[in-house]
XYZ file of C-alpha atoms in Angstrom:
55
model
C 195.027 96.542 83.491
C 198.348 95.033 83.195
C 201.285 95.994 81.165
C 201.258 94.791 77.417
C 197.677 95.565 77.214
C 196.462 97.516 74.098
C 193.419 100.153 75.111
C 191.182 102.466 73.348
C 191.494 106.171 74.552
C 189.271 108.166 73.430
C 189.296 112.346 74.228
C 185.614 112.758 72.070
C 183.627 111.093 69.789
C 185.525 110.181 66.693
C 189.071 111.063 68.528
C 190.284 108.277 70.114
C 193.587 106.161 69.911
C 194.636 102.536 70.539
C 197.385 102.747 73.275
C 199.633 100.218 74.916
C 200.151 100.093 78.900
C 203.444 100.296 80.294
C 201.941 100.670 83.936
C 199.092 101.668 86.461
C 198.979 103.799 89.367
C 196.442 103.670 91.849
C 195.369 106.390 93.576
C 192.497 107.428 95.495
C 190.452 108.316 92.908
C 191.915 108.182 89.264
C 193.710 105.365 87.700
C 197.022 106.839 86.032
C 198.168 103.952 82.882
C 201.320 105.257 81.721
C 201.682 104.359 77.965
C 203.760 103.226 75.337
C 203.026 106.544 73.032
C 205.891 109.221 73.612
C 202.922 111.956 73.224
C 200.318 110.491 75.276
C 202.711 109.090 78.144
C 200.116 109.477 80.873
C 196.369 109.126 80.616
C 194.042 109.708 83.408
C 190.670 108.306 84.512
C 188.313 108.021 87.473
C 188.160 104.648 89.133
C 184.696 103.913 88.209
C 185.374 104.619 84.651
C 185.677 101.100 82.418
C 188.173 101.135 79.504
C 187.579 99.294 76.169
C 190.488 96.816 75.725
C 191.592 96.045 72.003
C 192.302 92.486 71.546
């Protein structure tokens, strides 16, 4: 993921919310995207984990 990119983040089914990255962090195993949303600054998820991108 790169910065710019818009992302669907969804908490449950039927919660979810279209996000825009302002950066990744790597680590061993999560990927931290830092966000554009002042509420949802950080989201987490586990390497293996894909992410539906909205174009």
């Amino acid at each position: 993921m790169t910065e710019g990119l818009w992302f669907w983040h969804e908490l449950a089914p039927g919660l979810g919310w279209m996000l825009q990255v302002a950066a990744v962090e790597l680590r061993l195993d999560v990927v931290g995207i830092f966000t554009t949303d002042p509420e949802r600054e950080l989201v987490e998820y586990p390497r293996g984990r894909q992410v539906r991108l909205v174009e």
